[in-house]
PDB file of C-alpha atoms and ligand atoms in Angstrom:
ATOM      1  CA  MET L  87     122.270 133.625 106.953  1.00 44.00           C
ATOM      2  CA  SER L  88     122.044 135.578 110.155  1.00 49.00           C
ATOM      3  CA  PRO L  89     120.246 133.803 112.984  1.00 63.00           C
ATOM      4  CA  THR L  90     116.520 134.261 113.286  1.00 92.00           C
ATOM      5  CA  TYR L  91     116.694 133.733 117.027  1.00 97.00           C
ATOM      6  CA  ASN L  92     117.869 136.120 119.724  1.00 97.00           C
ATOM      7  CA  THR L  93     117.880 133.625 122.583  1.00 98.00           C
ATOM      8  CA  VAL L  94     119.491 130.205 122.927  1.00 98.00           C
ATOM      9  CA  ILE L  95     118.436 127.641 125.516  1.00 98.00           C
ATOM     10  CA  LEU L  96     120.739 124.681 126.044  1.00 98.00           C
ATOM     11  CA  ASP L  97     120.222 121.270 127.548  1.00 98.00           C
ATOM     12  CA  ILE L  98     123.282 119.857 129.351  1.00 97.00           C
ATOM     13  CA  GLU L  99     123.619 116.056 129.223  1.00 96.00           C
ATOM     14  CA  GLY L 100     124.049 114.880 125.655  1.00 97.00           C
ATOM     15  CA  THR L 101     124.262 118.495 124.485  1.00 98.00           C
ATOM     16  CA  THR L 102     126.956 120.637 126.169  1.00 98.00           C
ATOM     17  CA  THR L 103     128.312 117.695 128.129  1.00 98.00           C
ATOM     18  CA  PRO L 104     128.782 113.960 127.527  1.00 97.00           C
ATOM     19  CA  ILE L 105     125.644 112.046 128.452  1.00 94.00           C
ATOM     20  CA  THR L 106     127.878 109.745 130.511  1.00 93.00           C
ATOM     21  CA  PHE L 107     129.183 112.527 132.793  1.00 95.00           C
ATOM     22  CA  VAL L 108     126.733 111.829 135.601  1.00 90.00           C
ATOM     23  CA  LYS L 109     127.038 108.056 135.346  1.00 89.00           C
ATOM     24  CA  ASP L 110     130.795 107.884 134.740  1.00 94.00           C
ATOM     25  CA  VAL L 111     132.060 110.817 136.805  1.00 95.00           C
ATOM     26  CA  LEU L 112     129.564 112.165 139.340  1.00 94.00           C
ATOM     27  CA  PHE L 113     128.078 108.886 140.594  1.00 94.00           C
ATOM     28  CA  PRO L 114     131.447 107.106 141.011  1.00 95.00           C
ATOM     29  CA  TYR L 115     132.759 110.197 142.826  1.00 96.00           C
ATOM     30  CA  VAL L 116     130.094 109.599 145.473  1.00 96.00           C
ATOM     31  CA  THR L 117     130.453 105.824 145.779  1.00 94.00           C
ATOM     32  CA  SER L 118     134.253 105.679 145.712  1.00 94.00           C
ATOM     33  CA  GLY L 119     134.883 108.644 148.003  1.00 94.00           C
ATOM     34  CA  LEU L 120     131.997 108.292 150.432  1.00 96.00           C
ATOM     35  CA  TYR L 121     133.742 106.885 153.501  1.00 95.00           C
ATOM     36  CA  LYS L 122     136.634 109.335 153.276  1.00 94.00           C
ATOM     37  CA  PHE L 123     134.189 112.205 152.750  1.00 96.00           C
ATOM     38  CA  LEU L 124     132.183 111.184 155.815  1.00 97.00           C
ATOM     39  CA  THR L 125     135.376 110.969 157.862  1.00 96.00           C
ATOM     40  CA  ASP L 126     136.671 114.338 156.627  1.00 95.00           C
ATOM     41  CA  THR L 127     133.389 116.156 157.271  1.00 95.00           C
ATOM     42  CA  TRP L 128     132.272 114.227 160.386  1.00 95.00           C
ATOM     43  CA  GLY L 129     130.813 116.630 162.938  1.00 93.00           C
ATOM     44  CA  ALA L 130     129.992 119.345 160.388  1.00 95.00           C
ATOM     45  CA  THR L 131     126.530 120.832 160.923  1.00 96.00           C
ATOM     46  CA  GLU L 132     125.619 120.576 157.220  1.00 95.00           C
ATOM     47  CA  LEU L 133     126.583 116.892 157.128  1.00 96.00           C
ATOM     48  CA  LYS L 134     124.428 116.248 160.201  1.00 95.00           C
ATOM     49  CA  GLN L 135     121.434 117.831 158.454  1.00 96.00           C
ATOM     50  CA  HIS L 136     121.879 115.610 155.402  1.00 96.00           C
ATOM     51  CA  VAL L 137     122.357 112.500 157.531  1.00 96.00           C
ATOM     52  CA  GLU L 138     119.195 113.275 159.476  1.00 96.00           C
ATOM     53  CA  LEU L 139     117.214 113.443 156.218  1.00 96.00           C
ATOM     54  CA  LEU L 140     118.685 110.094 155.129  1.00 96.00           C
ATOM     55  CA  ARG L 141     117.834 108.634 158.525  1.00 96.00           C
ATOM     56  CA  GLN L 142     114.197 109.792 158.352  1.00 96.00           C
ATOM     57  CA  GLN L 143     113.903 108.429 154.802  1.00 95.00           C
ATOM     58  CA  ALA L 144     115.299 105.046 155.881  1.00 95.00           C
ATOM     59  CA  GLU L 145     112.716 104.859 158.659  1.00 95.00           C
ATOM     60  CA  LEU L 146     109.924 105.644 156.180  1.00 95.00           C
ATOM     61  CA  ASP L 147     111.298 103.035 153.768  1.00 95.00           C
ATOM     62  CA  ALA L 148     111.452 100.396 156.501  1.00 94.00           C
ATOM     63  CA  GLU L 149     107.888 101.228 157.589  1.00 95.00           C
ATOM     64  CA  ALA L 150     106.817 100.872 153.951  1.00 94.00           C
ATOM     65  CA  GLY L 151     108.229  97.351 153.956  1.00 94.00           C
ATOM     66  CA  MET L 152     111.390  97.909 151.925  1.00 92.00           C
ATOM     67  CA  LYS L 153     113.535  95.058 153.169  1.00 89.00           C
ATOM     68  CA  GLN L 154     116.801  96.503 151.863  1.00 89.00           C
ATOM     69  CA  ALA L 155     116.368  99.854 153.623  1.00 91.00           C
ATOM     70  CA  VAL L 156     119.392 100.483 155.850  1.00 92.00           C
ATOM     71  CA  LEU L 157     118.496 102.105 159.145  1.00 94.00           C
ATOM     72  CA  ILE L 158     121.026 104.712 160.260  1.00 95.00           C
ATOM     73  CA  PRO L 159     121.682 104.672 164.022  1.00 93.00           C
ATOM     74  CA  HIS L 160     121.921 107.907 165.990  1.00 90.00           C
ATOM     75  CA  GLU L 161     125.408 109.088 166.892  1.00 82.00           C
ATOM     76  CA  THR L 162     124.483 109.118 170.564  1.00 82.00           C
ATOM     77  CA  HIS L 163     123.698 105.379 170.564  1.00 81.00           C
ATOM     78  CA  SER L 164     126.526 104.084 168.355  1.00 83.00           C
ATOM     79  CA  ASN L 165     130.109 104.786 167.568  1.00 91.00           C
ATOM     80  CA  ALA L 166     130.961 106.961 164.597  1.00 92.00           C
ATOM     81  CA  ASP L 167     132.244 104.057 162.498  1.00 93.00           C
ATOM     82  CA  GLN L 168     128.933 102.206 162.808  1.00 94.00           C
ATOM     83  CA  VAL L 169     127.000 105.300 161.784  1.00 95.00           C
ATOM     84  CA  LYS L 170     129.304 105.962 158.816  1.00 96.00           C
ATOM     85  CA  ALA L 171     129.079 102.340 157.678  1.00 95.00           C
ATOM     86  CA  ALA L 172     125.262 102.511 157.796  1.00 96.00           C
ATOM     87  CA  ILE L 173     125.221 105.770 155.835  1.00 96.00           C
ATOM     88  CA  GLN L 174     127.500 104.221 153.243  1.00 96.00           C
ATOM     89  CA  GLN L 175     125.334 101.101 152.904  1.00 95.00           C
ATOM     90  CA  SER L 176     122.195 103.190 152.695  1.00 95.00           C
ATOM     91  CA  ILE L 177     123.558 105.432 149.947  1.00 96.00           C
ATOM     92  CA  GLU L 178     125.049 102.547 147.988  1.00 94.00           C
ATOM     93  CA  TRP L 179     121.734 100.704 148.062  1.00 94.00           C
ATOM     94  CA  GLN L 180     119.753 103.782 147.003  1.00 94.00           C
ATOM     95  CA  MET L 181     122.166 104.531 144.171  1.00 93.00           C
ATOM     96  CA  ARG L 182     122.071 100.925 142.928  1.00 93.00           C
ATOM     97  CA  GLU L 183     118.288 101.282 142.834  1.00 91.00           C
ATOM     98  CA  ASP L 184     118.692 104.654 141.059  1.00 88.00           C
ATOM     99  CA  ARG L 185     116.226 106.235 143.440  1.00 88.00           C
ATOM    100  CA  LYS L 186     115.140 109.784 142.582  1.00 82.00           C
ATOM    101  CA  ILE L 187     114.514 110.805 146.113  1.00 87.00           C
ATOM    102  CA  GLY L 188     115.145 114.111 147.874  1.00 89.00           C
ATOM    103  CA  PRO L 189     117.435 113.031 150.746  1.00 93.00           C
ATOM    104  CA  LEU L 190     119.696 111.044 148.406  1.00 93.00           C
ATOM    105  CA  LYS L 191     119.833 113.839 145.829  1.00 89.00           C
ATOM    106  CA  SER L 192     120.621 116.458 148.435  1.00 90.00           C
ATOM    107  CA  PHE L 193     123.383 114.324 149.965  1.00 94.00           C
ATOM    108  CA  GLN L 194     124.920 113.738 146.515  1.00 93.00           C
ATOM    109  CA  GLY L 195     124.677 117.459 145.798  1.00 91.00           C
ATOM    110  CA  TYR L 196     126.435 118.254 149.065  1.00 94.00           C
ATOM    111  CA  MET L 197     129.271 115.893 148.204  1.00 96.00           C
ATOM    112  CA  TRP L 198     129.559 117.150 144.618  1.00 95.00           C
ATOM    113  CA  LYS L 199     129.685 120.760 145.810  1.00 95.00           C
ATOM    114  CA  SER L 200     132.632 119.876 147.983  1.00 95.00           C
ATOM    115  CA  GLY L 201     134.323 118.027 145.087  1.00 96.00           C
ATOM    116  CA  TYR L 202     133.885 120.927 142.684  1.00 97.00           C
ATOM    117  CA  GLU L 203     135.100 123.440 145.231  1.00 94.00           C
ATOM    118  CA  THR L 204     138.269 121.470 145.968  1.00 94.00           C
ATOM    119  CA  GLY L 205     138.897 120.919 142.239  1.00 94.00           C
ATOM    120  CA  GLU L 206     138.517 117.127 142.496  1.00 94.00           C
ATOM    121  CA  LEU L 207     135.525 117.417 140.172  1.00 96.00           C
ATOM    122  CA  GLN L 208     135.342 119.463 136.980  1.00 97.00           C
ATOM    123  CA  GLY L 209     132.321 119.837 134.728  1.00 98.00           C
ATOM    124  CA  GLN L 210     132.894 118.312 131.290  1.00 98.00           C
ATOM    125  CA  VAL L 211     132.017 120.602 128.393  1.00 98.00           C
ATOM    126  CA  TYR L 212     132.612 119.778 124.719  1.00 98.00           C
ATOM    127  CA  ASP L 213     135.363 121.764 122.981  1.00 98.00           C
ATOM    128  CA  ASP L 214     132.937 123.340 120.493  1.00 98.00           C
ATOM    129  CA  VAL L 215     130.693 124.818 123.213  1.00 98.00           C
ATOM    130  CA  VAL L 216     132.702 127.847 124.355  1.00 98.00           C
ATOM    131  CA  PRO L 217     133.377 129.108 120.779  1.00 98.00           C
ATOM    132  CA  ALA L 218     129.599 128.935 120.172  1.00 98.00           C
ATOM    133  CA  LEU L 219     128.847 130.764 123.420  1.00 98.00           C
ATOM    134  CA  ASP L 220     131.302 133.489 122.314  1.00 98.00           C
ATOM    135  CA  ARG L 221     129.665 133.707 118.900  1.00 98.00           C
ATOM    136  CA  TRP L 222     126.146 133.947 120.328  1.00 98.00           C
ATOM    137  CA  LYS L 223     127.269 136.616 122.792  1.00 97.00           C
ATOM    138  CA  ALA L 224     128.929 138.568 119.972  1.00 97.00           C
ATOM    139  CA  ASP L 225     125.634 138.371 118.040  1.00 95.00           C
ATOM    140  CA  GLY L 226     123.767 139.774 121.040  1.00 96.00           C
ATOM    141  CA  CYS L 227     121.987 136.526 121.904  1.00 97.00           C
ATOM    142  CA  LYS L 228     121.053 135.702 125.459  1.00 98.00           C
ATOM    143  CA  ILE L 229     121.894 132.180 126.577  1.00 98.00           C
ATOM    144  CA  TYR L 230     120.035 130.081 129.146  1.00 98.00           C
ATOM    145  CA  ILE L 231     120.281 126.537 130.474  1.00 98.00           C
ATOM    146  CA  TYR L 232     117.294 124.183 130.865  1.00 98.00           C
ATOM    147  CA  SER L 233     118.249 120.836 132.397  1.00 95.00           C
ATOM    148  CA  SER L 234     116.672 118.188 134.567  1.00 89.00           C
ATOM    149  CA  GLY L 235     119.697 118.640 136.857  1.00 86.00           C
ATOM    150  CA  SER L 236     118.865 121.140 139.591  1.00 86.00           C
ATOM    151  CA  VAL L 237     119.851 124.777 139.111  1.00 92.00           C
ATOM    152  CA  PRO L 238     122.490 124.550 141.884  1.00 91.00           C
ATOM    153  CA  ALA L 239     123.967 121.445 140.200  1.00 90.00           C
ATOM    154  CA  GLN L 240     124.011 123.255 136.827  1.00 95.00           C
ATOM    155  CA  LYS L 241     125.856 126.176 138.393  1.00 96.00           C
ATOM    156  CA  LEU L 242     128.462 123.882 139.943  1.00 96.00           C
ATOM    157  CA  LEU L 243     129.081 122.115 136.627  1.00 97.00           C
ATOM    158  CA  PHE L 244     129.520 125.315 134.613  1.00 98.00           C
ATOM    159  CA  GLY L 245     131.126 127.315 137.410  1.00 98.00           C
ATOM    160  CA  HIS L 246     133.839 124.666 137.821  1.00 98.00           C
ATOM    161  CA  SER L 247     134.184 123.351 134.274  1.00 98.00           C
ATOM    162  CA  GLU L 248     137.244 122.067 132.454  1.00 97.00           C
ATOM    163  CA  LYS L 249     136.975 125.255 130.398  1.00 98.00           C
ATOM    164  CA  GLY L 250     136.900 127.519 133.470  1.00 97.00           C
ATOM    165  CA  ASP L 251     133.994 129.439 134.970  1.00 98.00           C
ATOM    166  CA  LEU L 252     131.359 129.599 132.226  1.00 98.00           C
ATOM    167  CA  LEU L 253     128.570 131.060 134.383  1.00 98.00           C
ATOM    168  CA  PRO L 254     129.064 134.632 133.080  1.00 98.00           C
ATOM    169  CA  TYR L 255     127.807 133.437 129.676  1.00 98.00           C
ATOM    170  CA  PHE L 256     124.378 132.537 131.016  1.00 98.00           C
ATOM    171  CA  SER L 257     121.502 134.933 131.633  1.00 98.00           C
ATOM    172  CA  GLY L 258     119.645 132.342 133.705  1.00 98.00           C
ATOM    173  CA  HIS L 259     118.995 128.705 134.523  1.00 98.00           C
ATOM    174  CA  PHE L 260     115.874 126.546 134.518  1.00 97.00           C
ATOM    175  CA  ASP L 261     115.260 123.074 135.908  1.00 94.00           C
ATOM    176  CA  THR L 262     112.168 120.905 136.219  1.00 91.00           C
ATOM    177  CA  SER L 263     110.733 123.197 138.886  1.00 93.00           C
ATOM    178  CA  ILE L 264     109.313 125.142 135.880  1.00 96.00           C
ATOM    179  CA  GLY L 265     107.879 121.863 134.507  1.00 95.00           C
ATOM    180  CA  SER L 266     108.804 118.622 132.791  1.00 95.00           C
ATOM    181  CA  LYS L 267     111.159 118.884 129.840  1.00 97.00           C
ATOM    182  CA  ILE L 268     108.821 116.844 127.652  1.00 97.00           C
ATOM    183  CA  GLU L 269     105.765 119.097 128.198  1.00 97.00           C
ATOM    184  CA  SER L 270     105.270 122.006 125.806  1.00 98.00           C
ATOM    185  CA  SER L 271     103.767 124.080 128.638  1.00 98.00           C
ATOM    186  CA  SER L 272     107.225 124.179 130.272  1.00 98.00           C
ATOM    187  CA  TYR L 273     108.673 125.868 127.200  1.00 98.00           C
ATOM    188  CA  ASN L 274     105.817 128.373 127.159  1.00 98.00           C
ATOM    189  CA  ALA L 275     106.498 129.077 130.830  1.00 98.00           C
ATOM    190  CA  ILE L 276     110.183 129.699 130.101  1.00 98.00           C
ATOM    191  CA  ALA L 277     109.369 132.032 127.198  1.00 98.00           C
ATOM    192  CA  ARG L 278     107.063 133.993 129.507  1.00 98.00           C
ATOM    193  CA  ALA L 279     109.660 134.020 132.298  1.00 98.00           C
ATOM    194  CA  ILE L 280     112.288 135.565 130.028  1.00 98.00           C
ATOM    195  CA  SER L 281     109.770 137.732 128.109  1.00 98.00           C
ATOM    196  CA  ILE L 282     110.810 136.452 124.668  1.00 98.00           C
ATOM    197  CA  GLN L 283     108.538 135.249 121.853  1.00 97.00           C
ATOM    198  CA  PRO L 284     108.851 131.445 121.462  1.00 98.00           C
ATOM    199  CA  SER L 285     109.661 131.856 117.741  1.00 97.00           C
ATOM    200  CA  GLU L 286     112.771 133.879 118.679  1.00 98.00           C
ATOM    201  CA  ILE L 287     114.185 131.113 120.880  1.00 98.00           C
ATOM    202  CA  LEU L 288     116.458 128.286 119.760  1.00 98.00           C
ATOM    203  CA  PHE L 289     116.432 125.188 121.987  1.00 98.00           C
ATOM    204  CA  VAL L 290     119.215 122.614 121.663  1.00 98.00           C
ATOM    205  CA  SER L 291     118.833 119.133 123.173  1.00 98.00           C
ATOM    206  CA  ASP L 292     119.669 115.499 122.487  1.00 98.00           C
ATOM    207  CA  ASN L 293     116.216 114.311 123.556  1.00 97.00           C
ATOM    208  CA  VAL L 294     113.681 114.136 120.717  1.00 98.00           C
ATOM    209  CA  LYS L 295     110.713 114.269 123.119  1.00 97.00           C
ATOM    210  CA  GLU L 296     112.058 117.541 124.509  1.00 98.00           C
ATOM    211  CA  ILE L 297     112.630 118.866 120.988  1.00 98.00           C
ATOM    212  CA  ILE L 298     109.039 118.037 119.984  1.00 98.00           C
ATOM    213  CA  ALA L 299     107.665 119.674 123.145  1.00 98.00           C
ATOM    214  CA  ALA L 300     109.692 122.818 122.438  1.00 98.00           C
ATOM    215  CA  GLU L 301     108.492 122.866 118.807  1.00 98.00           C
ATOM    216  CA  GLU L 302     104.889 122.555 119.978  1.00 98.00           C
ATOM    217  CA  ALA L 303     105.510 125.689 122.048  1.00 98.00           C
ATOM    218  CA  GLY L 304     106.753 127.456 118.914  1.00 98.00           C
ATOM    219  CA  PHE L 305     110.510 127.299 119.580  1.00 98.00           C
ATOM    220  CA  GLN L 306     113.153 126.771 116.930  1.00 98.00           C
ATOM    221  CA  THR L 307     115.096 123.607 117.697  1.00 98.00           C
ATOM    222  CA  VAL L 308     118.272 121.703 116.950  1.00 98.00           C
ATOM    223  CA  ILE L 309     119.010 118.126 117.991  1.00 98.00           C
ATOM    224  CA  SER L 310     122.466 117.537 119.442  1.00 98.00           C
ATOM    225  CA  ASP L 311     123.835 114.181 118.279  1.00 98.00           C
ATOM    226  CA  ARG L 312     126.861 113.497 120.493  1.00 97.00           C
ATOM    227  CA  PRO L 313     128.828 110.266 121.025  1.00 95.00           C
ATOM    228  CA  GLY L 314     126.948 107.948 123.356  1.00 94.00           C
ATOM    229  CA  ASN L 315     123.570 109.623 122.888  1.00 96.00           C
ATOM    230  CA  ALA L 316     120.476 107.546 122.159  1.00 95.00           C
ATOM    231  CA  PRO L 317     120.400 106.754 118.428  1.00 96.00           C
ATOM    232  CA  LEU L 318     118.157 108.943 116.265  1.00 97.00           C
ATOM    233  CA  SER L 319     115.683 107.351 113.885  1.00 97.00           C
ATOM    234  CA  ALA L 320     115.534 108.166 110.176  1.00 97.00           C
ATOM    235  CA  LYS L 321     112.275 109.981 110.945  1.00 97.00           C
ATOM    236  CA  ASP L 322     113.944 112.108 113.638  1.00 97.00           C
ATOM    237  CA  ARG L 323     116.689 113.029 111.189  1.00 96.00           C
ATOM    238  CA  ALA L 324     114.161 113.859 108.469  1.00 96.00           C
ATOM    239  CA  ASN L 325     111.941 115.970 110.714  1.00 96.00           C
ATOM    240  CA  HIS L 326     114.511 117.953 112.698  1.00 97.00           C
ATOM    241  CA  LYS L 327     117.803 119.732 112.245  1.00 97.00           C
ATOM    242  CA  VAL L 328     120.571 117.563 113.719  1.00 98.00           C
ATOM    243  CA  VAL L 329     124.127 118.664 114.534  1.00 98.00           C
ATOM    244  CA  THR L 330     127.125 116.804 115.930  1.00 98.00           C
ATOM    245  CA  ALA L 331     128.835 119.965 117.206  1.00 98.00           C
ATOM    246  CA  PHE L 332     127.791 123.524 117.991  1.00 98.00           C
ATOM    247  CA  ASP L 333     129.786 125.021 115.088  1.00 97.00           C
ATOM    248  CA  GLN L 334     127.063 123.558 112.827  1.00 97.00           C
ATOM    249  CA  ILE L 335     124.332 125.608 114.510  1.00 96.00           C
TER     250      ILE L 335
HETATM  251 MG1   MG N  61     120.001 115.889 127.449  1.00 62.93          MG
END
């Protein structure tokens, strides 16, 4: 049967990429390499901008009564090692708390960008993904990404993947700036943004709430059931198409 969709939208974690990639690869890259990274980039203007954001956040946190907040001294008042140690403590604390906060996210993104560009980091992509991207392209489908990871982070992952630069496959990228992944209005907004009827779009994700939201918007859907993903209930399996690899789509 030829596909009834002309557009494919892919989630990343748990779909194209192991759900553990962020937790097992990206986060440890930050915590284990932080001091060396600070030393290597010390004095760089971009680093200073990120550190200043972390410093302002720490002051806000302290004012808000967060006892564990680590104040970051100014370079002019302290030696570089003291400042680096404070930055390290601050980031380690925030990551232990799993804070979803702008200054932390932007610092992590800055460090990941450097890791991808030097080749120390590579985006993990399942073996069955590229053959499917080739097949969809050959069928004339357009392919997009919709992930809660920021668009720049998506582009780093796919631009520096284990399978090479995959960015040429994608016609565009969406993140939560278009809306939450579990709200159907976000899927309507994407369909409008790419000028495609919802019924002509196939969305693939591991997250059942996202799948239901996309279905409410009129999308076709497939659940990606990869190793390590949250278990699917019998009801989920009965109500939705489930695949363990993209060659089943
Ligand atoms: Mg996912």
